[in-house]
Short mmCIF file of C-alpha atoms and ligand atoms in Angstrom, two decimals:
data_model
loop_
_atom_site.label_atom_id
_atom_site.label_comp_id
_atom_site.label_asym_id
_atom_site.label_seq_id
_atom_site.Cartn_x
_atom_site.Cartn_y
_atom_site.Cartn_z
CA MET K 1 105.05 76.16 126.39
CA PRO K 2 103.17 79.34 125.60
CA SER K 3 101.32 80.64 128.63
CA ARG K 4 97.57 80.89 128.41
CA LEU K 5 95.05 82.63 130.53
CA SER K 6 93.57 79.57 132.20
CA ASP K 7 93.97 80.74 135.82
CA ALA K 8 92.78 84.21 135.09
CA PHE K 9 89.31 83.09 134.10
CA ARG K 10 88.16 82.49 137.65
CA GLU K 11 86.98 86.08 137.98
CA VAL K 12 85.43 86.22 134.53
CA PRO K 13 81.82 85.29 133.68
CA VAL K 14 81.49 81.86 132.05
CA HIS K 15 80.63 83.11 128.55
CA LEU K 16 83.86 85.13 128.52
CA ARG K 17 86.17 82.26 129.47
CA ASN K 18 87.77 82.12 126.11
CA LYS K 19 91.06 80.28 125.96
CA ASP K 20 91.77 82.03 122.67
CA HIS K 21 92.73 85.23 124.48
CA LEU K 22 96.50 85.03 124.62
CA ASP K 23 98.56 86.78 127.24
CA PHE K 24 100.77 88.45 124.62
CA GLU K 25 103.07 89.98 127.25
CA SER K 26 104.49 86.69 128.44
CA ILE K 27 104.42 84.59 125.29
CA ARG K 28 107.81 83.65 123.81
CA GLU K 29 106.84 81.66 120.72
CA VAL K 30 103.93 81.75 118.31
CA PRO K 31 101.52 78.90 119.16
CA ASP K 32 99.92 76.82 116.42
CA SER K 33 96.60 78.63 117.05
CA HIS K 34 98.24 81.85 115.76
CA THR K 35 100.46 80.42 113.01
CA TRP K 36 99.42 81.53 109.50
CA GLN K 37 100.57 79.75 106.35
CA ASP K 38 99.60 82.38 103.82
CA VAL K 39 100.97 85.70 105.11
CA ASP K 40 102.79 86.06 101.79
CA ASP K 41 99.69 85.54 99.62
CA TYR K 42 100.88 88.49 97.53
CA PRO K 43 104.47 89.76 97.48
CA SER K 44 105.36 93.04 99.19
CA VAL K 45 105.76 95.81 96.64
CA ASP K 46 108.66 98.22 96.52
CA THR K 47 106.86 101.56 96.95
CA ALA K 48 109.40 103.26 94.69
CA ALA K 49 107.85 101.31 91.80
CA VAL K 50 104.25 102.43 92.42
CA GLY K 51 104.85 105.86 93.92
CA GLY K 52 103.43 105.11 97.35
CA VAL K 53 100.08 105.97 98.90
CA PRO K 54 99.25 109.62 98.08
CA VAL K 55 99.70 112.28 100.77
CA VAL K 56 97.28 115.22 100.57
CA ASP K 57 97.87 118.52 102.33
CA LEU K 58 94.37 119.71 103.26
CA ASN K 59 95.59 123.33 102.95
CA ASP K 60 96.52 122.75 99.31
CA PRO K 61 94.12 124.65 97.02
CA ASN K 62 94.08 121.53 94.80
CA ALA K 63 93.11 119.25 97.69
CA MET K 64 89.77 118.21 96.12
CA LYS K 65 91.41 117.13 92.87
CA LEU K 66 94.14 115.27 94.71
CA VAL K 67 91.60 113.53 96.94
CA ARG K 68 89.53 112.50 93.92
CA HIS K 69 92.56 111.07 92.19
CA ALA K 70 93.63 109.23 95.34
CA CYS K 71 90.12 107.80 95.84
CA GLU K 72 89.82 106.68 92.22
CA THR K 73 93.22 105.06 91.95
CA TRP K 74 94.02 103.88 95.48
CA GLY K 75 90.96 104.08 97.74
CA VAL K 76 93.32 105.35 100.43
CA PHE K 77 95.45 108.41 101.13
CA GLN K 78 97.22 110.14 103.98
CA ILE K 79 96.32 113.66 105.09
CA VAL K 80 98.44 116.35 106.70
CA ASN K 81 97.32 119.75 108.00
CA HIS K 82 94.08 118.09 109.05
CA GLY K 83 93.61 120.32 112.10
CA ILE K 84 93.62 117.54 114.74
CA PRO K 85 96.00 118.68 117.50
CA MET K 86 99.09 116.49 117.87
CA THR K 87 98.58 116.59 121.65
CA LEU K 88 95.15 114.94 121.24
CA LEU K 89 96.65 112.17 119.07
CA GLN K 90 99.31 111.62 121.74
CA GLU K 91 96.70 111.53 124.50
CA LEU K 92 94.66 108.99 122.56
CA GLU K 93 97.74 106.83 122.09
CA ALA K 94 98.56 107.10 125.80
CA GLN K 95 95.03 105.96 126.76
CA GLY K 96 95.30 103.08 124.27
CA ARG K 97 98.58 101.98 125.87
CA ARG K 98 97.06 102.32 129.33
CA LEU K 99 94.17 100.08 128.31
CA PHE K 100 96.10 97.36 126.49
CA SER K 101 98.85 97.17 129.13
CA LEU K 102 96.32 96.13 131.80
CA PRO K 103 96.66 92.48 132.87
CA ALA K 104 94.83 90.15 130.48
CA GLU K 105 92.24 89.04 133.07
CA HIS K 106 91.50 92.67 133.89
CA LYS K 107 90.84 93.59 130.27
CA LEU K 108 88.38 90.72 130.03
CA LYS K 109 86.18 92.53 132.58
CA ALA K 110 85.27 94.83 129.69
CA ALA K 111 84.92 92.04 127.14
CA ARG K 112 82.55 92.48 124.24
CA LEU K 113 79.47 90.33 124.84
CA PRO K 114 78.76 87.61 122.24
CA ASP K 115 76.03 89.68 120.59
CA GLY K 116 77.46 93.08 121.55
CA ILE K 117 79.31 95.74 119.56
CA SER K 118 81.40 97.63 122.11
CA GLY K 119 84.13 96.32 124.38
CA TYR K 120 87.42 94.46 124.48
CA GLY K 121 88.09 91.39 122.36
CA LEU K 122 89.61 89.53 119.46
CA ALA K 123 89.27 90.94 115.96
CA ARG K 124 85.62 90.28 115.14
CA ILE K 125 86.57 88.97 111.68
CA SER K 126 88.40 86.09 113.44
CA SER K 127 85.49 83.74 112.87
CA PHE K 128 86.20 83.75 109.12
CA PHE K 129 89.74 82.40 109.55
CA PRO K 130 91.13 79.08 110.77
CA LYS K 131 93.86 80.84 112.76
CA LEU K 132 93.75 83.66 115.32
CA MET K 133 95.30 87.08 114.84
CA TRP K 134 98.14 88.69 116.77
CA SER K 135 96.11 91.60 118.04
CA GLU K 136 93.56 92.81 120.54
CA GLY K 137 90.88 95.40 119.98
CA PHE K 138 88.57 97.68 121.92
CA THR K 139 85.48 98.90 120.10
CA ILE K 140 83.58 102.00 121.21
CA VAL K 141 80.17 102.70 119.73
CA GLY K 142 78.22 105.24 121.78
CA SER K 143 79.34 106.07 125.30
CA PRO K 144 82.57 104.48 126.57
CA VAL K 145 81.54 104.99 130.22
CA GLU K 146 80.20 101.53 131.03
CA HIS K 147 83.28 99.68 129.79
CA ALA K 148 85.72 102.29 131.14
CA ARG K 149 84.12 101.84 134.60
CA GLN K 150 84.69 98.10 134.40
CA LEU K 151 88.37 98.75 133.66
CA TRP K 152 89.04 101.66 136.04
CA PRO K 153 86.20 101.87 138.61
CA ASP K 154 87.83 104.78 140.47
CA ASP K 155 89.31 106.61 137.53
CA TYR K 156 87.36 106.10 134.33
CA THR K 157 86.88 109.78 133.44
CA GLN K 158 90.33 110.47 131.97
CA PHE K 159 89.81 107.70 129.38
CA CYS K 160 86.26 108.88 128.61
CA ASP K 161 87.29 112.56 128.34
CA VAL K 162 90.00 111.80 125.78
CA ILE K 163 87.72 109.51 123.76
CA GLU K 164 84.91 112.06 123.80
CA GLU K 165 87.21 114.87 122.63
CA TYR K 166 88.79 112.65 119.94
CA VAL K 167 85.43 111.51 118.58
CA LYS K 168 84.18 115.13 118.49
CA GLU K 169 87.24 116.29 116.52
CA MET K 170 87.06 113.30 114.18
CA LYS K 171 83.40 113.96 113.42
CA GLY K 172 84.27 117.49 112.25
CA LEU K 173 87.17 116.23 110.14
CA ALA K 174 85.11 113.40 108.63
CA GLY K 175 82.42 115.92 107.54
CA LYS K 176 85.09 118.04 105.81
CA LEU K 177 86.56 114.98 104.13
CA MET K 178 83.13 113.87 102.93
CA TRP K 179 82.70 117.14 101.01
CA LEU K 180 86.17 116.85 99.49
CA VAL K 181 85.48 113.29 98.42
CA LEU K 182 81.95 114.04 97.14
CA GLY K 183 83.01 117.35 95.58
CA GLY K 184 85.42 115.35 93.43
CA LEU K 185 82.36 113.52 92.04
CA GLY K 186 80.52 116.79 91.33
CA ILE K 187 78.18 116.31 94.31
CA THR K 188 77.11 119.43 96.21
CA LYS K 189 75.08 119.97 99.41
CA PRO K 190 71.61 119.96 97.79
CA ASP K 191 72.39 116.52 96.29
CA LEU K 192 72.68 114.80 99.64
CA LYS K 193 69.68 115.28 101.90
CA TRP K 194 71.06 113.11 104.70
CA ALA K 195 73.99 115.49 105.15
CA GLY K 196 71.42 117.69 106.94
CA PRO K 197 70.19 121.25 106.29
CA LYS K 198 73.63 122.72 107.05
CA GLY K 199 75.48 119.94 105.24
CA ASP K 200 77.40 119.18 108.43
CA PHE K 201 76.51 115.46 108.67
CA LYS K 202 75.20 116.14 112.18
CA GLU K 203 73.31 112.83 112.33
CA ALA K 204 76.17 110.68 110.99
CA SER K 205 76.94 107.44 112.89
CA ALA K 206 80.44 106.54 113.99
CA GLY K 207 82.52 104.16 116.06
CA LEU K 208 86.09 104.05 117.29
CA GLN K 209 88.21 100.90 117.11
CA LEU K 210 91.43 100.85 119.16
CA ASN K 211 93.82 98.17 117.92
CA SER K 212 96.88 96.79 119.68
CA TYR K 213 99.50 94.66 117.93
CA PRO K 214 102.02 93.39 120.49
CA ALA K 215 105.60 92.68 119.42
CA CYS K 216 105.69 89.17 117.98
CA PRO K 217 108.57 86.62 118.16
CA ASP K 218 107.86 85.43 114.58
CA PRO K 219 106.08 88.19 112.63
CA ASN K 220 106.40 86.45 109.26
CA ARG K 221 104.23 83.56 110.41
CA THR K 222 101.36 85.44 111.94
CA MET K 223 98.83 88.14 111.09
CA GLY K 224 97.89 91.31 112.98
CA LEU K 225 94.58 91.92 111.24
CA ALA K 226 93.65 89.93 108.15
CA ALA K 227 92.85 91.54 104.80
CA HIS K 228 89.46 93.24 104.70
CA THR K 229 87.65 96.32 103.54
CA ASP K 230 85.83 98.53 106.06
CA SER K 231 82.06 98.69 105.85
CA THR K 232 82.17 102.46 106.40
CA LEU K 233 81.82 105.50 104.19
CA LEU K 234 85.26 106.60 105.37
CA THR K 235 87.70 105.38 107.98
CA ILE K 236 90.22 107.81 109.50
CA LEU K 237 93.14 105.92 110.97
CA TYR K 238 95.77 107.07 113.43
CA GLN K 239 98.80 104.77 113.57
CA ASN K 240 101.69 105.18 115.98
CA ASN K 241 105.28 105.35 114.73
CA THR K 242 105.50 101.61 113.95
CA SER K 243 104.60 100.50 110.46
CA GLY K 244 102.20 97.62 109.84
CA LEU K 245 99.31 98.88 107.72
CA GLN K 246 99.43 97.51 104.16
CA VAL K 247 97.06 98.08 101.25
CA LEU K 248 96.32 96.39 97.94
CA LYS K 249 96.15 98.89 95.12
CA ASP K 250 93.74 98.04 92.32
CA GLY K 251 95.74 96.40 89.56
CA SER K 252 98.90 96.19 91.63
CA THR K 253 100.52 92.89 92.37
CA GLY K 254 101.21 93.11 96.06
CA TRP K 255 100.97 94.62 99.52
CA ILE K 256 102.06 98.22 99.82
CA THR K 257 103.03 99.56 103.24
CA VAL K 258 101.45 102.82 104.36
CA PRO K 259 104.39 104.37 106.22
CA PRO K 260 103.59 106.17 109.48
CA LEU K 261 104.28 109.85 108.86
CA PRO K 262 104.52 112.15 111.86
CA GLU K 263 101.25 114.09 112.26
CA ALA K 264 99.53 112.35 109.31
CA LEU K 265 96.26 110.40 109.38
CA VAL K 266 95.26 107.68 106.93
CA VAL K 267 91.88 107.87 105.16
CA ASN K 268 90.33 104.69 103.70
CA VAL K 269 87.41 104.51 101.31
CA GLY K 270 84.89 102.07 102.83
CA ASP K 271 82.28 99.84 101.16
CA LEU K 272 79.42 102.33 101.63
CA LEU K 273 81.35 105.06 99.81
CA HIS K 274 82.09 102.56 97.06
CA ILE K 275 78.32 102.02 96.72
CA LEU K 276 77.52 105.76 96.99
CA SER K 277 80.04 106.58 94.25
CA ASN K 278 78.48 103.86 92.06
CA GLY K 279 81.79 102.02 92.00
CA LYS K 280 83.97 105.03 91.06
CA TYR K 281 85.90 104.89 94.33
CA PRO K 282 87.17 101.39 95.29
CA SER K 283 86.99 100.39 98.94
CA VAL K 284 90.56 99.48 99.70
CA PHE K 285 91.68 96.04 100.85
CA HIS K 286 94.01 96.45 103.78
CA ARG K 287 95.60 94.43 106.56
CA ALA K 288 97.97 94.93 109.47
CA VAL K 289 101.17 92.97 109.92
CA VAL K 290 103.14 92.83 113.14
CA HIS K 291 106.67 93.69 114.26
CA GLN K 292 109.27 91.59 116.02
CA THR K 293 110.27 94.08 118.70
CA ARG K 294 107.79 96.95 118.57
CA HIS K 295 104.29 97.24 119.90
CA ARG K 296 102.01 98.91 117.34
CA LEU K 297 98.84 100.81 118.16
CA SER K 298 96.20 102.18 115.85
CA ALA K 299 92.84 103.89 116.20
CA ALA K 300 90.27 103.64 113.43
CA TYR K 301 87.45 106.20 113.42
CA LEU K 302 84.66 104.39 111.55
CA TYR K 303 82.33 106.84 109.89
CA GLY K 304 78.98 106.06 108.34
CA PRO K 305 75.60 107.55 107.42
CA PRO K 306 72.83 108.35 109.94
CA PRO K 307 70.96 105.32 111.28
CA ASN K 308 68.24 104.04 108.94
CA THR K 309 69.59 106.06 105.99
CA GLN K 310 69.49 104.11 102.77
CA VAL K 311 72.80 104.41 100.93
CA GLY K 312 72.72 103.69 97.22
CA PRO K 313 74.45 105.05 94.12
CA LEU K 314 74.03 108.86 94.04
CA GLU K 315 71.33 109.92 91.57
CA LYS K 316 73.67 112.40 89.88
CA LEU K 317 76.06 109.58 89.02
CA VAL K 318 73.44 107.35 87.45
CA ASP K 319 72.00 107.56 83.91
CA LEU K 320 71.32 105.29 80.95
CA ASN K 321 75.00 104.86 80.28
CA ASN K 322 75.84 104.50 83.95
CA PRO K 323 73.22 102.22 85.49
CA PRO K 324 73.24 101.75 89.26
CA LEU K 325 75.69 99.02 90.18
CA TYR K 326 74.45 98.37 93.72
CA LYS K 327 71.20 98.07 95.67
CA SER K 328 70.58 100.54 98.49
CA VAL K 329 71.26 99.50 102.07
CA THR K 330 71.43 101.01 105.57
CA TRP K 331 74.70 100.76 107.52
CA ASN K 332 73.11 98.33 109.97
CA GLU K 333 71.81 96.11 107.21
CA TYR K 334 75.23 96.20 105.59
CA LEU K 335 76.97 95.29 108.86
CA GLU K 336 74.69 92.27 109.12
CA THR K 337 75.53 91.28 105.54
CA LYS K 338 79.21 91.77 106.30
CA ALA K 339 78.95 89.63 109.43
CA LYS K 340 77.53 86.83 107.27
CA HIS K 341 79.48 87.15 104.03
CA PHE K 342 82.59 89.12 105.10
CA ASN K 343 84.66 90.03 102.00
CA LYS K 344 81.86 88.85 99.68
CA ALA K 345 79.30 91.25 101.23
CA LEU K 346 79.62 93.93 98.51
CA GLY K 347 79.06 91.31 95.83
CA THR K 348 75.70 90.34 97.37
CA LEU K 349 74.42 93.89 96.68
CA ARG K 350 75.68 94.05 93.13
CA ILE K 351 72.95 94.53 90.51
CA THR K 352 73.64 92.17 87.67
CA SER K 353 72.95 93.62 84.26
CA THR K 354 70.24 91.83 82.25
CA THR K 355 71.57 92.95 78.86
C1 LIG E 1 80.99 99.91 112.99
C2 LIG E 1 81.71 98.83 112.79
C3 LIG E 1 82.63 98.61 111.64
C4 LIG E 1 83.37 97.35 112.02
C5 LIG E 1 82.29 96.59 112.76
C6 LIG E 1 81.75 97.66 113.71
O1 LIG E 1 80.51 97.31 114.26
C7 LIG E 1 82.76 97.95 114.82
C8 LIG E 1 84.17 97.48 114.46
C9 LIG E 1 84.52 97.67 112.99
C10 LIG E 1 85.66 96.75 112.58
C11 LIG E 1 87.06 97.26 112.92
C12 LIG E 1 88.09 96.23 112.44
C13 LIG E 1 87.82 95.74 111.01
C14 LIG E 1 86.33 95.39 110.83
C15 LIG E 1 86.08 94.74 109.46
C16 LIG E 1 85.86 94.58 111.99
O2 LIG E 1 85.83 93.38 112.06
O3 LIG E 1 85.46 95.40 113.03
C17 LIG E 1 85.50 96.64 111.08
C18 LIG E 1 84.00 96.53 110.89
C19 LIG E 1 83.61 96.95 109.49
O4 LIG E 1 84.05 98.02 109.01
O5 LIG E 1 82.88 96.18 108.86
O1 AKG E 2 95.84 98.84 112.44
C1 AKG E 2 95.71 99.15 111.26
O2 AKG E 2 96.59 99.73 110.63
C2 AKG E 2 94.46 98.78 110.51
C3 AKG E 2 93.24 98.75 111.39
C4 AKG E 2 92.00 98.48 110.61
O3 AKG E 2 92.05 98.16 109.46
C5 AKG E 2 90.69 98.61 111.25
O4 AKG E 2 90.60 98.84 112.47
O5 AKG E 2 89.67 98.50 110.51
FE1 FE2 E 3 90.09 98.27 108.50
#
């Protein structure tokens, strides 16, 4: 019988006593609650046939062109020479391991509240699926201190220091990436007021999602994180050396693995960039599958516009021949739409042509 957390809930507030939190460490077989029928909804694609997800060297003088091409055709690419120190990536991974290896009942002390954003919990998209996913997550929006204190009352600063440094570095990188991505569309600093007077996206909003995918006795019958697009402008993903991230390329027939490359980061186009680009850049469908013997960790830096900023198709990209395809929306409004309609959220903002 798979072991569940029943005894551990004694210390946990009533609203957090969720029997769906599996103790992945001790489980030896996939329970029915986590058994998926349709993992192979599309076949896996041999990357040799499609060329694989593009890798862009940010020091390449042609980086902008390469990024544009990657955004138009894939909605995802990997970057190298991004300037994020390897030591910081390793420290982030170490803190992720430290967090997820805590006993299950201990992690639940920092559980995300039912109407909260930050904290430990199941994938929030779980409610859209009949079966649960083989993963745990920890979401950080704003300061990590409160939740870190719940996890490590006497030693929460090392976690917070690493997160703070990582988020600072990611913010700088995301700003640079935004100009590469927008530059490819012919957009310059005066075209985007909300990038701020210096064009440094100082007021941008962001979150960090740490994901843990424990080794799974039957990886072909369960799902790490089900297929979705991110609601962001951009997502910058660090994955450890275990593969699992897969993407659907527009027009391709199946799941394509994004191989972990040492020192590379993955960049996804999110739904808000799809809207901003008036549909020129697709937001990429992606999912995470799990491994039989290896524990996979990832960290998604979720980057969006400043609070209350309306994001709609950029004026420069709209004319009589190119009417706006989407209504404008703030990130918060879009997150609410996403929480209701999930993968149909973009469609609800689509402007239908009357001609
Ligand atoms: C800012 C956010 C984007 C996100 C919802 C959230 O409030 C925090 C977690 C993010 C995440 C990470 C995993 C996939 C995803 C779809 C989810 O369920 O939670 C994204 C959300 C998103 O991009 O819509
Ligand atoms: O773990 C991964 O590779 C994907 C994570 C992801 O898609 C997310 O956090 O939004
Ligand atoms: Fe994602």
